Every structure is written in C-alpha cells, then in structure tokens.
XYZ file of C-alpha atoms in Angstrom:
481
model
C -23.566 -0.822 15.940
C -23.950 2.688 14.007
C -22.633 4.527 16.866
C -19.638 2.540 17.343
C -18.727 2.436 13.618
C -19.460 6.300 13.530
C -16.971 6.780 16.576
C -14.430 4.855 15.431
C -14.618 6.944 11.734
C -14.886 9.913 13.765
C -11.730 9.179 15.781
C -9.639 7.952 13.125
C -9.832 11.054 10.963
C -9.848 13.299 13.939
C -6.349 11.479 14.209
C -5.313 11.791 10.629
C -6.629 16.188 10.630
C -4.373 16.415 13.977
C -1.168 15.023 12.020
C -1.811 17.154 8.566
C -2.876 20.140 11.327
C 0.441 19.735 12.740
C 2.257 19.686 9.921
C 0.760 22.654 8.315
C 0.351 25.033 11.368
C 3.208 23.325 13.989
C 0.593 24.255 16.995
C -0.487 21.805 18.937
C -3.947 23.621 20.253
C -4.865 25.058 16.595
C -4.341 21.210 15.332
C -6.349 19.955 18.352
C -9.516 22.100 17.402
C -9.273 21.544 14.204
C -9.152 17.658 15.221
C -12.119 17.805 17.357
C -13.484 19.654 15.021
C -13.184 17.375 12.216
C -14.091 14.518 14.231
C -17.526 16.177 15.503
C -18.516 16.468 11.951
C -17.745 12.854 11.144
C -19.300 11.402 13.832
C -22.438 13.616 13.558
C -22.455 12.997 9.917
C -21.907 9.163 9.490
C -24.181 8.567 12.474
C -27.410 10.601 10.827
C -26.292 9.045 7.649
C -24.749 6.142 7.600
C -21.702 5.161 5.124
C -23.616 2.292 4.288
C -27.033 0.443 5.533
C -25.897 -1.907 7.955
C -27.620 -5.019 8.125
C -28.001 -6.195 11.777
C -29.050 -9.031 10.765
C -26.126 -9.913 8.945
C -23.545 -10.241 11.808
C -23.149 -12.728 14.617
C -22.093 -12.443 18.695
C -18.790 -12.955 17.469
C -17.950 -10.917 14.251
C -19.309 -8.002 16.469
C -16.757 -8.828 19.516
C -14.151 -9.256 16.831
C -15.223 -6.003 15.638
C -15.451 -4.471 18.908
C -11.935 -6.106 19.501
C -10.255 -4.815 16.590
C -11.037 -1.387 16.508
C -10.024 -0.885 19.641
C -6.155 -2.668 18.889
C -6.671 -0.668 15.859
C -7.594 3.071 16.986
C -5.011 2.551 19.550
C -2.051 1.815 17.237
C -2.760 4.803 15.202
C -2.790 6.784 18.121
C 0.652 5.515 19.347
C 1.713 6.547 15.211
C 0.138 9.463 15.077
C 2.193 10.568 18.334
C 5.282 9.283 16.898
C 4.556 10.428 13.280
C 4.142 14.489 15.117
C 7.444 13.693 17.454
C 9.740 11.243 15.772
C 11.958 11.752 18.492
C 9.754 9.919 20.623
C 10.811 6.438 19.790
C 9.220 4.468 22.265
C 5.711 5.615 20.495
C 7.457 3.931 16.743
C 5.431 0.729 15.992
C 8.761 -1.638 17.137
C 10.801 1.085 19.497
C 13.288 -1.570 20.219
C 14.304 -2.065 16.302
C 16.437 1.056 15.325
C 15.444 -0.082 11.370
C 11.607 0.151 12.059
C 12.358 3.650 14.212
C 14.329 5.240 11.521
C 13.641 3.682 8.186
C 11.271 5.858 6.053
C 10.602 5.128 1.903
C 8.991 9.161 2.215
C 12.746 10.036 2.510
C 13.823 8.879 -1.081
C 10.454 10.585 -2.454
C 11.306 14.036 -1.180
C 15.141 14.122 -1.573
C 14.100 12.966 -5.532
C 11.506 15.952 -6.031
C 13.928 18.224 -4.590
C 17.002 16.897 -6.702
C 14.541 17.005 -9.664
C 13.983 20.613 -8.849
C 17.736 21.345 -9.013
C 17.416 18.940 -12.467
C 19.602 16.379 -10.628
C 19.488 12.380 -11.639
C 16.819 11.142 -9.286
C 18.543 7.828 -10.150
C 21.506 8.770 -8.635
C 22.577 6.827 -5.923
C 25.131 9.546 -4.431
C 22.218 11.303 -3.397
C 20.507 8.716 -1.127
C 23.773 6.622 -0.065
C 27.065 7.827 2.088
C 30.206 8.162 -0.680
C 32.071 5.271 0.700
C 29.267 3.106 0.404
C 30.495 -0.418 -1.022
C 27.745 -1.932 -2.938
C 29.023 -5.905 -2.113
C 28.554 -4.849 1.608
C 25.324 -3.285 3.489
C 23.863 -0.242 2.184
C 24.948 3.055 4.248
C 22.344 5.079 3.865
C 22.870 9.324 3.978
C 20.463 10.762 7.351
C 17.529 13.299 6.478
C 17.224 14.317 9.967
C 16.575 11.208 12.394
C 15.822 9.270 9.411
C 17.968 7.081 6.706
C 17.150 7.940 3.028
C 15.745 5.479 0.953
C 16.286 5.034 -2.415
C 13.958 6.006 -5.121
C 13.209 3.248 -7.611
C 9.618 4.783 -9.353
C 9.144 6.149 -12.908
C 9.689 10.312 -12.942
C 5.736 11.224 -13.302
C 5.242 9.855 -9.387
C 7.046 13.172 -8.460
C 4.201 14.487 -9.165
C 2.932 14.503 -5.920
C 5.718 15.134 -3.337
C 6.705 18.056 -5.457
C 3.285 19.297 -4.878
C 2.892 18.383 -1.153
C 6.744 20.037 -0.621
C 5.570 23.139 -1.650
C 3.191 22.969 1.090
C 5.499 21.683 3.398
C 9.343 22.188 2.353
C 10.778 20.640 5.923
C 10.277 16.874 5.828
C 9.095 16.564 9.178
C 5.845 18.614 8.452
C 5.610 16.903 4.849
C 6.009 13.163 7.172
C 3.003 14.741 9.153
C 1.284 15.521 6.359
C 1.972 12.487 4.258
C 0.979 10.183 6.746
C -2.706 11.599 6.893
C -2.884 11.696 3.293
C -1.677 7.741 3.056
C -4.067 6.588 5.858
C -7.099 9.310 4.686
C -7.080 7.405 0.806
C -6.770 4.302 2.782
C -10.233 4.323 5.050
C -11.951 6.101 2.360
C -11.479 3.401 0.044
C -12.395 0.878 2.924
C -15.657 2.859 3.366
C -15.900 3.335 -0.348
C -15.376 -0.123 -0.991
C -17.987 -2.008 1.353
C -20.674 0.513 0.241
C -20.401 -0.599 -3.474
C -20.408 -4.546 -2.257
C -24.310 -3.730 -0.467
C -25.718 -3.947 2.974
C -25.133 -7.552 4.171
C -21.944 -7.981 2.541
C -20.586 -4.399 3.354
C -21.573 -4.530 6.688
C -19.390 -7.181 7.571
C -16.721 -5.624 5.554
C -17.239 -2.456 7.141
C -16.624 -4.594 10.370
C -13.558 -6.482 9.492
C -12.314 -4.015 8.088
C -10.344 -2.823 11.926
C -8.483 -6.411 11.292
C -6.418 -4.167 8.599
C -6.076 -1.132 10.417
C -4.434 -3.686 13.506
C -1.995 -5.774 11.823
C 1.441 -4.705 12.148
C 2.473 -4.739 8.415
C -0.165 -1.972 7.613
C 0.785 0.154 10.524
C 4.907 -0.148 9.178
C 3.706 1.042 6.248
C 2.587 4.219 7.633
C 5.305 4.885 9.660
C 7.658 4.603 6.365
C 5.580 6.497 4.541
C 5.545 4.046 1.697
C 2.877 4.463 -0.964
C 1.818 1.634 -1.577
C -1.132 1.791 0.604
C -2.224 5.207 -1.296
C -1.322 3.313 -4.348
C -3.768 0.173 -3.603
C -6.736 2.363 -2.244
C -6.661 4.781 -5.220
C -6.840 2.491 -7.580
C -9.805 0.281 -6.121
C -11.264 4.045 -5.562
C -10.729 4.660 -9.329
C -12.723 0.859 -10.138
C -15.844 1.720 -7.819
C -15.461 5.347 -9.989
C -15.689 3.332 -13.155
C -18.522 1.456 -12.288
C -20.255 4.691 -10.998
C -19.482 5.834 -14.754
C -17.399 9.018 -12.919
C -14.807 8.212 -16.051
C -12.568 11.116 -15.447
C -12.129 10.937 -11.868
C -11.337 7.192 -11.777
C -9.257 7.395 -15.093
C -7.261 10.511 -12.537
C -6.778 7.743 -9.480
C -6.213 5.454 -11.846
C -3.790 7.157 -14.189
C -1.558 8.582 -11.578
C -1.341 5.119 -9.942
C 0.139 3.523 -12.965
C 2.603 5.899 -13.862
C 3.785 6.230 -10.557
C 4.116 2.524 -9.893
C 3.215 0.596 -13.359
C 2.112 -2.225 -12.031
C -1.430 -0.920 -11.318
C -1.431 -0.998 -15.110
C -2.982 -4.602 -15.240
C -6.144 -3.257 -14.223
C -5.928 -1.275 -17.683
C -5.987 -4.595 -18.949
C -9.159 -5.496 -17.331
C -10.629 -2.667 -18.636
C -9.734 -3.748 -22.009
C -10.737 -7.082 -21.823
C -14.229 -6.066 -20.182
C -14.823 -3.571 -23.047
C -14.626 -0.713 -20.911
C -13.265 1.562 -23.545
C -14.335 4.641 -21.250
C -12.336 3.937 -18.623
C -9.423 2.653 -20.237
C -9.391 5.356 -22.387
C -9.806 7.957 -19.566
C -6.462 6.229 -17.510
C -4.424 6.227 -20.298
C -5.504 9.865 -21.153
C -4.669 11.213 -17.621
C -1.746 8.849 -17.331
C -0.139 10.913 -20.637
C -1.016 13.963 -18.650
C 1.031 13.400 -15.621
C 3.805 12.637 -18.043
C 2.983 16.078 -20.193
C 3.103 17.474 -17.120
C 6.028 16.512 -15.351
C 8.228 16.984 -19.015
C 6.551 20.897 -18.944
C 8.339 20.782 -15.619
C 11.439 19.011 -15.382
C 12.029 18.282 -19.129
C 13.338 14.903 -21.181
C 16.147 14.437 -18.616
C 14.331 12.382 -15.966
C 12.576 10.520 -18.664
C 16.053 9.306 -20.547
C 17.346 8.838 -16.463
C 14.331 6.335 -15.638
C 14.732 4.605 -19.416
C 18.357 3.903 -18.595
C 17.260 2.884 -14.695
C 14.680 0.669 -15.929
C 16.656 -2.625 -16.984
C 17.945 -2.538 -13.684
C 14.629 -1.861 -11.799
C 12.961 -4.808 -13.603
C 15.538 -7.057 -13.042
C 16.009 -6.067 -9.139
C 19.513 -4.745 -9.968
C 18.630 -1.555 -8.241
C 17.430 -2.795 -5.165
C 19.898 -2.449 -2.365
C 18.192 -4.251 -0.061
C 19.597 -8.008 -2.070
C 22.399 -6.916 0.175
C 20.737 -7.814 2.947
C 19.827 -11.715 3.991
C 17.462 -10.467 5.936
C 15.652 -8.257 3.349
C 15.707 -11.182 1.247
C 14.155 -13.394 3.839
C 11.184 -10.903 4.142
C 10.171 -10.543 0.260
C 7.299 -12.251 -0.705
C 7.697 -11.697 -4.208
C 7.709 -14.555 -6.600
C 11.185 -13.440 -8.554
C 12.568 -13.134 -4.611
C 12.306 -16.809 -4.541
C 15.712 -17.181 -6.285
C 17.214 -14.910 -3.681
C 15.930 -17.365 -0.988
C 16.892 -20.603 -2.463
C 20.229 -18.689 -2.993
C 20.375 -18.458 0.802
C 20.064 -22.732 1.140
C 22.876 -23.096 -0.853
C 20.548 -24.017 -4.171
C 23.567 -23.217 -6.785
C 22.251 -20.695 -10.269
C 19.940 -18.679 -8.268
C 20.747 -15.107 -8.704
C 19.130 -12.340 -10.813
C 19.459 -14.354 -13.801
C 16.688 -16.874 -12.221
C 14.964 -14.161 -10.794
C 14.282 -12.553 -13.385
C 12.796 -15.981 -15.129
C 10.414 -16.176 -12.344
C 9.281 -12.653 -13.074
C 8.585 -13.426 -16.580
C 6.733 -16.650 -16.006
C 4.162 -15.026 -13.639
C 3.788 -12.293 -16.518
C 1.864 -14.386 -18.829
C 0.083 -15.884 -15.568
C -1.105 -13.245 -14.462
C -2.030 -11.845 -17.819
C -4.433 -14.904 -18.597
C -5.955 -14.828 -15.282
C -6.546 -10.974 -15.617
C -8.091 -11.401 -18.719
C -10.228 -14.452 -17.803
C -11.428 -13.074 -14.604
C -12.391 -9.967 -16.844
C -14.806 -11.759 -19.344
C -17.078 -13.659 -16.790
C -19.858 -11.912 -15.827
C -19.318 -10.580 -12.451
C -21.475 -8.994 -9.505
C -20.888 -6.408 -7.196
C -19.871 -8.485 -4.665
C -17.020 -10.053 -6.582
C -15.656 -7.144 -8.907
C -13.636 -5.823 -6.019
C -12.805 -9.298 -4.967
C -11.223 -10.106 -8.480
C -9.334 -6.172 -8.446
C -7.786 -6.903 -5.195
C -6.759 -10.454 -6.781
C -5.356 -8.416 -9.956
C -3.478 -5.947 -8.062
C -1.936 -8.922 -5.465
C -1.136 -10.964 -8.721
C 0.866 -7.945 -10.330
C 2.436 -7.047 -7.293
C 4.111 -10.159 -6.838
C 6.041 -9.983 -10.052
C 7.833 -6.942 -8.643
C 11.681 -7.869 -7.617
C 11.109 -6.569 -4.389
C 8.534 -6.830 -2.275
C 8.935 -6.604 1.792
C 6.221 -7.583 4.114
C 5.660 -4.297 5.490
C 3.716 -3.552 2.165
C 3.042 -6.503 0.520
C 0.530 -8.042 2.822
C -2.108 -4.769 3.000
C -3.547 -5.807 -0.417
C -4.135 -9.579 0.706
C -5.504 -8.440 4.621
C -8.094 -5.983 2.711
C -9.498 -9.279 0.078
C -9.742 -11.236 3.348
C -12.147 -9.380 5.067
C -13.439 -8.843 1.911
C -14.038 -13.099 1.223
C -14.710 -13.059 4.899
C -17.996 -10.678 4.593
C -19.150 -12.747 1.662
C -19.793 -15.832 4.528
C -22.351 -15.861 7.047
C -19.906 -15.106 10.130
C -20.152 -18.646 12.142
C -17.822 -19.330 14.429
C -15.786 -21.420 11.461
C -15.325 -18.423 9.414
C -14.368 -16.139 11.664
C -11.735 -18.205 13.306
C -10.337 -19.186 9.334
C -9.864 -15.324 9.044
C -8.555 -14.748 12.540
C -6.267 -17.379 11.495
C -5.469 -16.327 7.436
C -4.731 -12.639 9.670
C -2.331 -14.152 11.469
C -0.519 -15.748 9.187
C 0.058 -12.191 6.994
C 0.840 -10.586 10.414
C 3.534 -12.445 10.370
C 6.350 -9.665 10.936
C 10.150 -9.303 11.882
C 12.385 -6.233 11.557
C 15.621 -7.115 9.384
C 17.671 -5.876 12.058
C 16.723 -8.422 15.111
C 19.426 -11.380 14.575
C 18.082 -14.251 12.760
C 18.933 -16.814 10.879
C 17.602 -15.565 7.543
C 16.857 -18.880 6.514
C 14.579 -19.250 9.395
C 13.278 -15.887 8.391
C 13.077 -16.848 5.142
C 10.827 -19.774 6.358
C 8.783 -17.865 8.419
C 7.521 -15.903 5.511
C 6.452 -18.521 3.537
C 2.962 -18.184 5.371
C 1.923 -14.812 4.265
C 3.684 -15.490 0.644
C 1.366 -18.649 0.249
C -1.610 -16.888 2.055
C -1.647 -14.001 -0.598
C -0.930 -16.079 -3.324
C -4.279 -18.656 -2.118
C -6.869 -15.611 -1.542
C -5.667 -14.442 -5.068
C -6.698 -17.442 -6.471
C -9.709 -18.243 -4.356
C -11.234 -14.501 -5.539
C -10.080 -15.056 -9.084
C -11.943 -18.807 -9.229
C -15.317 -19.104 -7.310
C -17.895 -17.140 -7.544
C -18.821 -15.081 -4.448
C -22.005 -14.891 -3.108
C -23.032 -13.260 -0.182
C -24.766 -15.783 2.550
C-alpha cells in the first residue's frame, strides 16, 4: 500500500513539474528531466517517509480495489490533460473532444486579459474587453478569442489580480501561463488532499488518503482544470490555511486564508468561524493579510479598480453580471440555491427572475450564518473540523448566483471521501460513496442539445447530494470506526 500511494504522488507531480516545465522553458526534454526528476524525489521521499501512517488495518479488500481502481482512472485523466493543457491544439486529448465548449472554454482567459487591462489601468469590469462589439446581451454571449480559446468574463473583486499579474510576469503568453496555471491549481489541490488526511490521523486518513483518487477521477474536477478556474486553488487553500490555524502557523494560514477571501469573498464565512470559536489569532491574521492584498494592489493599480468593482458589485450579487443566464443550458447546470429561480423560470413558474433569485440568496444568508456559527461552538475533534470547513465552504458557495457543475461539485466529492474514511469500509459504505460519486459526476457540456429542462432535472442529484453531505458533516458527530 505505501508503494502504490508513493507512485501515484510521485507520478502526479511529475505530471504537474512537466506542465509548469513546459511553460517556463518550452522544451520538451529539459521539462522531461526535470519531471523525472521531480518525481524520483517524491517517490523516494514519501515512500521512506510516509505522508501519513497508514493503518493497514484500517482498509478492506474492497476500499483497496477501489483505490487501486481509481488512481489508475485518475492518473490517466491527468495525463490525457496534461497533454492537452501543453498542446491545446490537440483536441482529441480535451476532457470531452467532441464538445467545442469543453475544448475551448477557459475562466484563466478572463483572469489574464483583466491583469493585463489593469496594467494599462483599463475597467476590468468592462465587458468590451472580454465580448465581440456586436454582442447583444438578450441573445448568447459572443465571446472575443485569446488564441484557440473564448474569453471569459471576469466577475472577482480587484485584489484576486494579485496573482495572475504575478504569474504573467513569469509567463506573458497565455499558453505558457495555461501550462503553468494548471500545475499550480492541481499542485494546491493534492497538497491539501495530503495535508488534509494527515491532520484527520492514521485510520481515518488512510482511507482518505485512499479515496481521495475518487476526486482526482470525476469529470467535474478534471473540467475544472482544463478551464483553469480557481476555485479548486480557492477550496484547497483555504482548508490549507484551517489545518495552518490549528498548527498555530497564524501568519501563513491568515496568507491562504486572506488571499482566498478577497479574491472570492465567500471564503469569508470561515472568518466567521474563527470568530465564533474565539480564534482571535487567526481571524485577526486573515483579516490583516486580507488588508494587505488590498494595500497592495491600490500601491499598484490605484482607487480606480476599487470604485470599478464597488459599482460592479450590485450586479455581481444579484447575478446581473453573469452572462451565462443567457443560456438555458447554463442555467440547467447551476446548482446554486438563487439559480433555482432561473430553473423554475424554465417550467413556465411565472415571477421567477433575478428579483426571486436574489430572495433565495438572502434566505440561505442567515442559514448559513447560524449553522456556521453553531457548528463553530461545539466542541469538535480532528476528525470532524475539516468535515464541518468543507460543510462551511459548500454552504457559502451555494449562495453565489452562479454556480456550474464543473466547479461546484469538487468541494462536496472531497467531504465524501472525507465522511467515507470516518466508516469502517464494508461493502455498504463503499457502494453509498460509489453511489453519492456518481450522482456529483453527473456532467453535460451546455453545448450537446438538450432539453434544458431535462438538464435542469438531471442536476438536481448533485444539487441535493451537496446540499445532504453539508448537512450530514454540520449535524452528527464523526467518529472514526
């Protein structure tokens, strides 16, 4: 069991160096050494000293086939990326080569034509500089090209261009920055896997450590690192940042921590978990480095952006500025709970619009307020604190206006393995997580025809699925069996 969990490490961030490699030196045999290389080291490394002490005795037959099974599926599709991620013309490597949306949609777009406009001190809010001038916003979105991609549109608060700016002055062509980004995204991801089932202990991290492929091999996940979205950085820096806390390494965590709120706010609940737990420390160290990213980027860009994003915000909260309520089809895939107007919109229910959606929104607020702070004064153990994060950051995800499935479901796959490990792995709980994986993979690219009310349907299962494991981690107490 150690020397299959140290290959697969090994091989999975000999596959993330070869993509930053590439992107940094563009030759195929320097990246390939350094690769191997890296990959060596890893192998050598987590095999004399394991990531965590796993517990043979903890797993069954089956959780190890599963295991076995999954890493395999799993290694393979992020070999297939990482070929497609170095030669995006090379479509039949994308994660759906027949969908021209999955092929050539990428969120990294928006992020680096924003840091550049911001360089020029442009309105990153603009819409001119993401969408084609005739664009008619009752009508599709036409999107601008950035190569052999379509430019998304940025939607996040000005101190988020933090990092692109930084990373495009490493790379400044956004086919090395895609390389680059995409081993950055999936590096913060397995390290806070690892990072993760270590803090929960040996019997429960073990099987973590073991589920943990399940994530790696569902489609959703894999999307997400083909777009380049953040979200996945987003959601492992910030349960990164929690283990930190506990650890009492303040200023790190309140750095993960910091940047992940002002780049996407809604990490900010976990702030409020800190406060309600008393853990002035930590809260005061995320709000401290959160000011600093914004001292930061107004030393570099100035109040402009700021005033931009204050005007852009009504509009972002409300889902105003979302193009894709355009779509049916986007609308059929969001699993957030304000999205649920769009969808009863598409049956014909008459009222439902932004007006309701925006009601939803602000009935979850309070919800998920309470439940942080509740979950925040029991007296938790190690095995449940990341349990109840993962519930916190699923609950405060859902109130966004938009929320597609290619993102939304990573949080929820990671707190099933995660209640998964706390059970002894019989046959019943594997197959109820097999099963709960399923339903999340649940995936369709918005441009294969469908009726998006039977799309709309068909997403109901990983809406309802991430909405139950919140709940489950937020009420019982976990103990590991």
């Amino acid at each position: 069991m150690r020397m299959v969990v140290s290959l697969a490490l090994a091989v999975a961030t000999g596959l993330f160096a070869f993509t930053a490699s590439m992107g940094l030196t563009h030759s195929l045999l320097v990246a390939a050494a350094i690769a191997a290389v890296v990959a060596t080291l890893v192998a050598w490394r987590t095999f004399r000293h394991p990531v965590i002490a796993l517990d043979d005795g903890a797993c069954s037959p089956g959780l190890k086939v599963v295991a076995l099974l999954s890493t395999l599926a799993a290694l393979g599709m992020l070999a297939r990326q990482t070929v497609f991620t170095v030669d995006p013309v090379r479509v039949s490597y994308s994660l759906v080569p027949s969908s021209d949306w999955e092929a050539r949609h990428s969120c990294l777009s928006a992020y680096a034509v924003a840091a550049e406009a911001a360089s020029a001190h442009r309105n990153v809010y603009d819409d001119a500089l993401y969408s084609m001038s005739d664009d008619d916003p009752t009508k599709l979105r036409k999107a601008r090209d950035l190569g052999p991609f379509k430019i998304d549109v940025f939607e996040y608060p000005p101190p988020f261009l933090f990092l692109p700016r930084v990373l495009r002055f490493i790379t400044p062509e956004f086919l090395d920055l895609r390389m680059l980004w995409f081993a950055l995204d999936g590096g913060v991801i397995l390290l806070a896997l690892v990072i993760a089932a270590r803090f929960v202990g040996s019997t429960v991290g073990t099987r973590a450590l073991l589920l943990s492929p399940l994530i790696w091999a569902a489609v959703p996940t894999v999307s997400t690192l083909q777009k380049g979205n953040v979200q996945g950085m987003i959601i492992g820096a910030s349960m990164i940042a929690m283990v930190l806390f506990e650890r009492r390494r303040f200023a790190v965590g309140g750095l993960l921590l910091g940047f992940a709120t002002v780049s996407k706010l809604y990490p900010g609940l976990l702030i409020v978990y800190l406060l309600a737990r008393r853990q002035w420390s930590a809260a005061i160290w995320t709000t401290a480095m959160g000011f600093a990213f914004c001292a930061l980027t107004f030393a570099d860009l100035g109040w402009p952006p700021f005033a931009n994003f204050l005007e852009h915000l009504p509009r972002l909260v409300g889902g105003e500025a979302f193009p894709a309520f355009r779509n049916p089809a986007a609308i059929a895939i969001n699993l957030s709970i304000p999205g649920i107007a769009f969808k009863l919109k598409l049956f014909g229910v008459p009222g439902m619009g932004f007006g309701a959606a925006k009601i939803l929104g602000w009935i979850l607020t309070p919800i998920a307020l309470a439940a942080t702070v509740l979950a925040a004064r029991r007296t938790l153990s190690a095995v449940e604190k990341p349990l109840v994060w993962l519930a916190i950051l699923i609950l405060a995800t859902l109130r966004s206006p938009f929320l597609p499935v290619s993102y939304a479901v990573f949080p929820a796959l990671w707190l099933l393995t995660l209640l998964s490990a706390t059970r002894a792995p019989s046959a019943r709980t594997l197959v109820w997580t097999l099963v709960g994986w399923a339903l999340l993979d649940v995936y369709w690219p918005v441009d294969w025809r469908i009726d998006p009310r039977v799309l709309a349907i068909a997403t109901l299962a990983p809406q309802l699925v991430m909405i139950a494991l919140a709940v489950l981690a937020l009420r019982r107490r976990q103990r590991a069996e």
